[in-house]
XYZ file of C-alpha atoms in Angstrom:
408
model
C 29.815 11.877 14.519
C 28.830 15.552 14.753
C 25.692 16.731 12.948
C 27.728 18.664 10.360
C 29.960 15.695 9.624
C 26.905 13.426 9.481
C 25.195 15.754 7.009
C 28.302 16.045 4.833
C 28.687 12.257 4.783
C 25.094 11.727 3.684
C 25.271 14.449 1.052
C 28.441 12.866 -0.283
C 26.649 9.513 -0.492
C 23.798 11.120 -2.428
C 26.207 12.884 -4.795
C 28.143 9.679 -5.531
C 24.913 7.737 -6.079
C 23.539 10.387 -8.433
C 26.776 10.515 -10.420
C 26.897 6.734 -10.832
C 23.236 6.564 -11.772
C 23.291 9.220 -14.432
C 26.712 8.265 -15.782
C 25.280 4.782 -16.459
C 22.041 6.020 -18.026
C 21.625 4.893 -21.631
C 21.776 7.701 -24.154
C 19.576 8.283 -27.178
C 22.321 6.977 -29.446
C 22.676 3.563 -27.821
C 21.462 1.809 -30.937
C 18.148 0.631 -29.533
C 14.903 1.147 -31.395
C 12.414 3.478 -29.632
C 10.192 0.536 -28.619
C 13.180 -1.164 -26.967
C 13.879 1.955 -24.910
C 10.384 1.956 -23.422
C 10.006 1.357 -19.712
C 7.661 -1.378 -18.548
C 4.978 1.191 -17.684
C 5.288 2.863 -21.088
C 5.112 -0.464 -22.893
C 2.138 -1.611 -20.803
C 0.074 1.518 -21.281
C 0.934 1.701 -24.960
C -1.926 1.006 -27.312
C 0.326 -1.552 -28.976
C 0.384 -3.895 -25.963
C -1.790 -6.927 -26.600
C -0.330 -9.269 -23.971
C -1.722 -10.268 -20.573
C -2.880 -7.641 -18.123
C -1.047 -7.011 -14.899
C 2.235 -8.148 -13.419
C 3.420 -11.489 -14.733
C 6.010 -13.516 -12.823
C 8.598 -15.081 -15.112
C 12.161 -16.279 -14.713
C 14.868 -13.851 -15.745
C 16.634 -15.325 -18.808
C 20.057 -14.452 -17.398
C 19.880 -15.203 -13.661
C 16.954 -17.633 -13.692
C 15.438 -15.793 -10.709
C 11.719 -14.933 -10.716
C 11.046 -11.370 -11.841
C 8.051 -9.097 -12.313
C 7.228 -8.255 -15.908
C 4.728 -5.658 -17.075
C 4.047 -4.998 -20.722
C 6.589 -7.668 -21.567
C 9.440 -5.825 -19.810
C 11.041 -6.104 -16.355
C 9.193 -3.716 -14.026
C 11.071 -1.256 -11.796
C 8.959 1.419 -10.176
C 8.220 3.258 -6.955
C 4.917 4.731 -5.861
C 2.748 5.312 -2.813
C 0.344 3.705 -0.431
C -3.036 5.419 -0.389
C -4.869 3.393 2.244
C -8.258 5.108 1.937
C -8.316 5.626 -1.834
C -11.417 3.408 -2.034
C -12.730 3.104 1.519
C -13.138 6.873 1.899
C -16.292 6.387 -0.184
C -18.047 4.872 2.827
C -15.823 6.245 5.597
C -16.134 9.931 4.685
C -18.233 10.449 1.545
C -21.606 8.800 2.313
C -21.060 6.144 -0.374
C -20.295 8.811 -2.983
C -17.097 9.109 -5.023
C -16.224 12.814 -4.932
C -13.261 12.387 -2.577
C -12.050 9.352 -4.507
C -12.180 11.345 -7.752
C -10.203 14.197 -6.177
C -7.633 11.722 -4.886
C -7.138 10.157 -8.317
C -6.776 13.618 -9.855
C -4.096 14.499 -7.319
C -2.266 11.230 -7.961
C -2.223 12.151 -11.649
C -0.839 15.627 -10.889
C 1.923 14.095 -8.765
C 2.761 11.578 -11.537
C 2.244 8.545 -9.306
C 2.626 5.372 -11.400
C 1.490 2.743 -8.878
C -0.690 2.732 -5.749
C -1.473 0.201 -3.032
C -4.832 0.673 -1.285
C -7.267 -1.009 1.083
C -9.897 -3.102 -0.652
C -12.194 -3.701 2.319
C -13.734 -2.035 5.390
C -11.523 -1.467 8.415
C -14.187 -1.943 11.089
C -16.594 -4.878 11.404
C -19.698 -2.679 11.403
C -18.652 -1.199 8.042
C -19.208 -4.499 6.284
C -22.881 -3.535 6.184
C -21.970 -1.152 3.341
C -20.848 -4.177 1.335
C -23.574 -6.578 2.466
C -26.531 -4.161 2.352
C -25.455 -1.931 -0.565
C -23.426 -4.404 -2.593
C -24.215 -2.997 -6.040
C -23.254 0.552 -4.989
C -20.227 -0.616 -3.017
C -18.785 -2.712 -5.844
C -19.787 -0.048 -8.358
C -17.568 2.453 -6.547
C -14.672 0.008 -6.741
C -15.317 -0.501 -10.434
C -15.394 3.266 -10.966
C -12.014 3.660 -9.248
C -10.392 1.085 -11.518
C -11.971 2.701 -14.607
C -10.572 6.099 -13.677
C -7.141 4.572 -13.141
C -7.379 2.796 -16.501
C -7.812 6.223 -18.087
C -5.112 7.845 -15.922
C -2.570 5.030 -16.444
C -2.196 4.421 -12.712
C -1.393 0.843 -11.686
C -3.333 -0.493 -8.689
C -2.561 -3.077 -6.015
C -5.763 -3.805 -4.068
C -4.966 -5.156 -0.597
C -8.204 -7.031 -0.154
C -8.428 -7.752 3.614
C -6.688 -4.838 5.274
C -7.827 -5.415 8.863
C -8.163 -9.140 9.502
C -10.035 -8.704 12.783
C -12.908 -6.873 11.071
C -14.137 -10.118 9.470
C -13.899 -12.339 12.543
C -15.439 -9.590 14.692
C -18.356 -9.246 12.282
C -19.140 -12.956 12.544
C -18.322 -13.238 16.249
C -15.626 -15.850 15.676
C -12.183 -16.315 17.140
C -9.190 -14.941 15.260
C -7.975 -18.415 14.378
C -11.180 -18.956 12.348
C -9.137 -17.724 9.373
C -7.539 -21.161 9.377
C -10.820 -23.082 9.652
C -12.199 -23.812 6.186
C -15.637 -24.508 7.755
C -15.881 -21.118 9.495
C -18.035 -18.140 8.526
C -14.863 -16.056 8.316
C -13.328 -18.359 5.709
C -16.588 -18.506 3.725
C -16.789 -14.720 3.764
C -13.187 -14.505 2.602
C -13.960 -16.629 -0.450
C -17.206 -14.807 -1.288
C -15.755 -11.318 -0.862
C -12.659 -12.247 -2.861
C -14.852 -13.546 -5.673
C -16.873 -10.322 -5.797
C -13.775 -8.088 -5.772
C -11.873 -10.096 -8.377
C -14.868 -10.350 -10.698
C -15.304 -6.578 -10.584
C -11.637 -5.702 -11.036
C -10.204 -8.401 -13.296
C -11.324 -6.681 -16.511
C -9.344 -3.541 -15.657
C -5.865 -2.970 -17.018
C -5.029 -0.741 -14.037
C -5.209 -3.709 -11.629
C -1.741 -5.232 -11.807
C -1.505 -7.435 -8.697
C -3.711 -9.075 -6.068
C -2.706 -8.801 -2.408
C -4.376 -10.645 0.463
C -4.179 -7.940 3.103
C -2.073 -5.973 5.500
C 0.607 -7.495 7.766
C -1.273 -10.666 8.709
C 2.054 -12.310 9.603
C 2.534 -9.981 12.590
C -0.610 -11.372 14.244
C 0.652 -14.962 14.159
C 1.715 -16.965 17.225
C 1.856 -14.105 19.727
C -0.834 -15.325 22.125
C 1.995 -15.693 24.670
C 2.118 -11.884 24.669
C -1.612 -11.556 25.318
C -2.870 -11.330 21.738
C -5.553 -13.490 20.071
C -4.496 -16.960 19.020
C -3.707 -17.063 15.288
C -1.301 -19.901 14.445
C 1.015 -19.377 11.492
C -0.658 -22.369 9.861
C -3.997 -20.520 10.028
C -2.404 -17.641 8.136
C -1.077 -20.153 5.616
C -4.543 -21.692 5.174
C -6.176 -18.298 4.593
C -3.478 -17.214 2.144
C -3.693 -20.466 0.218
C -7.491 -20.332 -0.029
C -7.377 -16.708 -1.162
C -4.698 -17.375 -3.772
C -6.455 -20.426 -5.159
C -9.740 -18.507 -5.439
C -8.040 -15.573 -7.202
C -6.144 -17.866 -9.567
C -9.369 -19.648 -10.509
C -11.075 -16.343 -11.382
C -8.341 -14.282 -13.031
C -7.639 -15.434 -16.600
C -4.733 -12.980 -16.867
C -2.633 -14.797 -14.268
C -1.613 -11.644 -12.409
C 0.861 -11.881 -9.514
C -0.782 -12.881 -6.200
C 0.956 -11.660 -3.044
C 0.672 -11.579 0.727
C 0.895 -7.995 1.990
C 3.138 -9.181 4.839
C 5.334 -6.924 6.867
C 8.947 -7.914 7.448
C 9.016 -11.135 9.460
C 9.519 -10.810 13.199
C 13.044 -11.646 14.327
C 11.519 -14.636 16.156
C 8.723 -15.515 13.704
C 9.896 -19.097 13.109
C 10.591 -19.777 16.805
C 7.164 -18.425 17.734
C 5.578 -20.943 15.374
C 7.701 -23.948 16.328
C 8.671 -23.393 19.982
C 6.413 -20.603 21.275
C 9.375 -18.470 22.305
C 11.048 -15.243 21.201
C 14.477 -16.645 20.322
C 15.990 -15.037 17.254
C 15.672 -16.918 13.964
C 18.593 -17.838 11.731
C 18.509 -16.881 8.076
C 17.421 -20.414 7.119
C 14.615 -20.269 9.692
C 13.576 -16.885 8.314
C 13.362 -18.486 4.886
C 11.328 -21.415 6.251
C 8.743 -19.193 7.940
C 8.571 -16.998 4.856
C 7.705 -20.108 2.838
C 4.915 -20.979 5.296
C 3.528 -17.455 4.998
C 3.825 -17.220 1.207
C 2.187 -20.492 0.149
C 1.587 -21.537 -3.426
C 0.016 -20.403 -5.657
C 1.172 -17.050 -4.252
C 4.129 -15.694 -6.179
C 4.674 -12.342 -4.449
C 6.696 -11.977 -1.230
C 5.995 -8.673 0.511
C 7.880 -6.879 3.276
C 7.196 -3.551 5.000
C 10.373 -1.809 6.117
C 10.514 0.916 8.742
C 13.414 0.022 11.032
C 17.034 0.393 9.926
C 18.142 -3.116 10.867
C 17.039 -6.621 11.733
C 18.847 -9.496 13.438
C 19.555 -13.109 12.508
C 20.967 -15.539 15.060
C 23.730 -16.630 12.677
C 24.444 -13.322 10.919
C 23.937 -10.788 13.675
C 22.448 -7.393 13.017
C 22.157 -6.457 9.353
C 21.391 -3.014 7.993
C 18.611 -2.217 5.570
C 20.402 -2.778 2.281
C 21.827 -6.125 3.402
C 18.456 -7.200 4.799
C 16.860 -6.437 1.431
C 19.582 -8.390 -0.362
C 18.979 -11.379 1.903
C 15.209 -11.072 1.520
C 15.520 -11.054 -2.266
C 17.800 -14.098 -2.018
C 15.237 -15.947 0.119
C 12.411 -14.987 -2.239
C 14.310 -16.184 -5.302
C 15.152 -19.502 -3.640
C 11.455 -19.936 -2.835
C 10.430 -19.098 -6.396
C 8.850 -15.756 -5.403
C 9.265 -12.141 -6.464
C 10.107 -9.614 -3.758
C 8.697 -6.134 -3.240
C 8.539 -3.514 -0.474
C 4.854 -2.838 0.083
C 5.470 -0.083 2.650
C 8.462 1.932 3.744
C 9.192 4.788 6.155
C 6.600 7.562 6.565
C 6.301 10.876 8.419
C 6.400 9.272 11.876
C 9.614 7.324 11.257
C 11.343 9.728 8.862
C 10.502 12.672 11.153
C 10.606 15.089 8.237
C 14.165 14.146 7.309
C 14.476 13.889 3.527
C 17.788 12.030 3.904
C 15.996 9.233 5.764
C 13.581 8.836 2.879
C 16.373 9.136 0.308
C 18.421 6.428 2.012
C 15.457 4.066 1.653
C 15.319 4.836 -2.061
C 19.081 4.344 -2.394
C 18.801 0.901 -0.780
C 15.944 -0.175 -3.030
C 17.685 1.073 -6.150
C 20.989 -0.539 -5.168
C 19.269 -3.888 -4.545
C 17.063 -3.622 -7.639
C 13.799 -3.878 -5.710
C 11.157 -3.919 -8.405
C 8.316 -2.238 -6.474
C 8.614 0.032 -3.429
C 5.734 2.054 -1.966
C 6.090 4.862 0.567
C 3.601 5.142 3.447
C 1.110 6.943 3.161
C -0.495 9.592 0.967
C -3.992 10.735 1.964
C -6.000 13.490 0.304
C -6.711 15.184 3.641
C -3.716 13.814 5.552
C -6.053 12.192 8.071
C -4.692 8.622 8.059
C -2.103 7.362 10.551
C 1.446 8.454 9.568
C 0.119 10.033 6.374
C 1.013 13.121 4.365
C -0.882 15.525 2.135
C 0.465 16.499 -1.261
C 0.686 20.194 -0.372
C 2.533 19.671 2.934
C 6.332 20.072 3.259
C 6.702 16.317 3.777
C 4.366 15.544 0.883
C 6.243 17.794 -1.513
C 9.510 16.164 -0.462
C 8.132 12.616 -0.741
C 6.588 13.122 -4.168
C 9.690 14.894 -5.471
C 11.875 11.967 -4.368
C 9.415 9.480 -5.848
C 9.617 11.223 -9.228
C 13.404 11.517 -9.016
C 13.900 7.848 -8.256
C 11.430 6.736 -10.879
C 13.789 8.478 -13.288
C 16.617 6.315 -11.886
C 14.508 3.143 -11.932
C 13.553 3.789 -15.555
C 17.175 3.199 -16.567
C 17.268 -0.369 -15.257
C 15.169 -2.135 -17.863
C 15.996 -0.043 -20.920
C-alpha cells in the first residue's frame, strides 16, 4: 500500500469512527435526569457522593461480567502514566515538593482525569530516603494525594515499580520475593502498610497496584536473567493483596501492574521453553499471576500483535477482546496500564489514535498512555509543550469525550 493510500485509509477509519461515536451520543432530551447523565468521574467527585472511595469491582447486571464502578457508575476513562510524579521529590528535588506541585498543576491544565505513578524508589540506594527520612518521605506522598483530592485527579499508585531495588537493597536473590521468610518479603509487607495507611483516607486514590511488569521477569533464567519463578511472583502478589485488603476499609480494586503476558509465559513456567502458549494456557498463566484477592488484570500494550498457538497471530483489537474475555472468566476486571509512547509511535498521531480506537471499540475501562514527565526526562516520555505532548493530550481529551458517552 502506498503512503498516500495508507493515509487515506486511516483517515477514512477515523472519520467513520467519529461519525458512529457522535451519532450514538445521547442528547440532552433523552429523558434522563441530570444526575443520571453524569459520568462516573462527575458522580464520584460530586459532593453528593457518599459511597465507598475508589474503584469498586462489581458484576454488570446485564452481562454478569466484573466491571469497574466509580461513584456508583461504570467507569470509562483514559489518562496518562506519570512515572516520577512522586519520586521526583527525592530524585530531583532534594526531598522537596516544588516539582511535584508543578506537575500536578500541569495535569490540571491538561484536564487529565487519572494518573498511574511509581510509589517507590527505583534504585536500591534510594530506599534510604524512606528508611532514614520516613516522616518526610511519607508526608510528601500524603501531600500529593491531598493536592489530587482538591484537583479531582484519580491516582493509581504502582507501589513496587522496580522489583530488583528491594532485593538489591537487602542483598538477596531475586526469587526472595517468593520466600515469606525473606527480608524482601518482610519489607514488602512493611512498606505496603506504610503506603496504604497514608493514602487510604484520600478520595483521589482509586486503585492499588503492586508494581511494574513483574510478570516479564518470571522464568527467564534460561536466557541469562535472575531466577524468579512464576510461583514467586504469585506469592508476592498474594501477600501484597492480602495486606492491602486488610488495611483498606473501602475495598478498592487491587491489581498487578503486569505487562502483556509473553507469548511463551505458560510454557516458561511449566516446561522451561519458549514454545508459544495457546489461549487456554494464556488464561492459566494469567490466573497464576493475578491471584486472589487481586481483582484487577493489567496489560501493557506496545506491539501491534501477539500470537497464540491455536489462534495464530491476532491484532491489537482482537487481543484486547480475548484478554477481556480471559479476565471476565477469571472474575477480574481488565485495564491497559500502559500503551504506546514516543518511541513506539514515532510521532505518528495515527498510531496513537488507533490505540484509542481499539480501546474504545473493546470498551476498555481504563487506558493510560506512556509517559508524561514535567521535564520530559523519563524513558520514552513527553512534555506537555512538545509536539508529541500536545498531540497526546489532545487525543486523550477527545477520547475522554467519546468514553463519557458509554455509561450515560
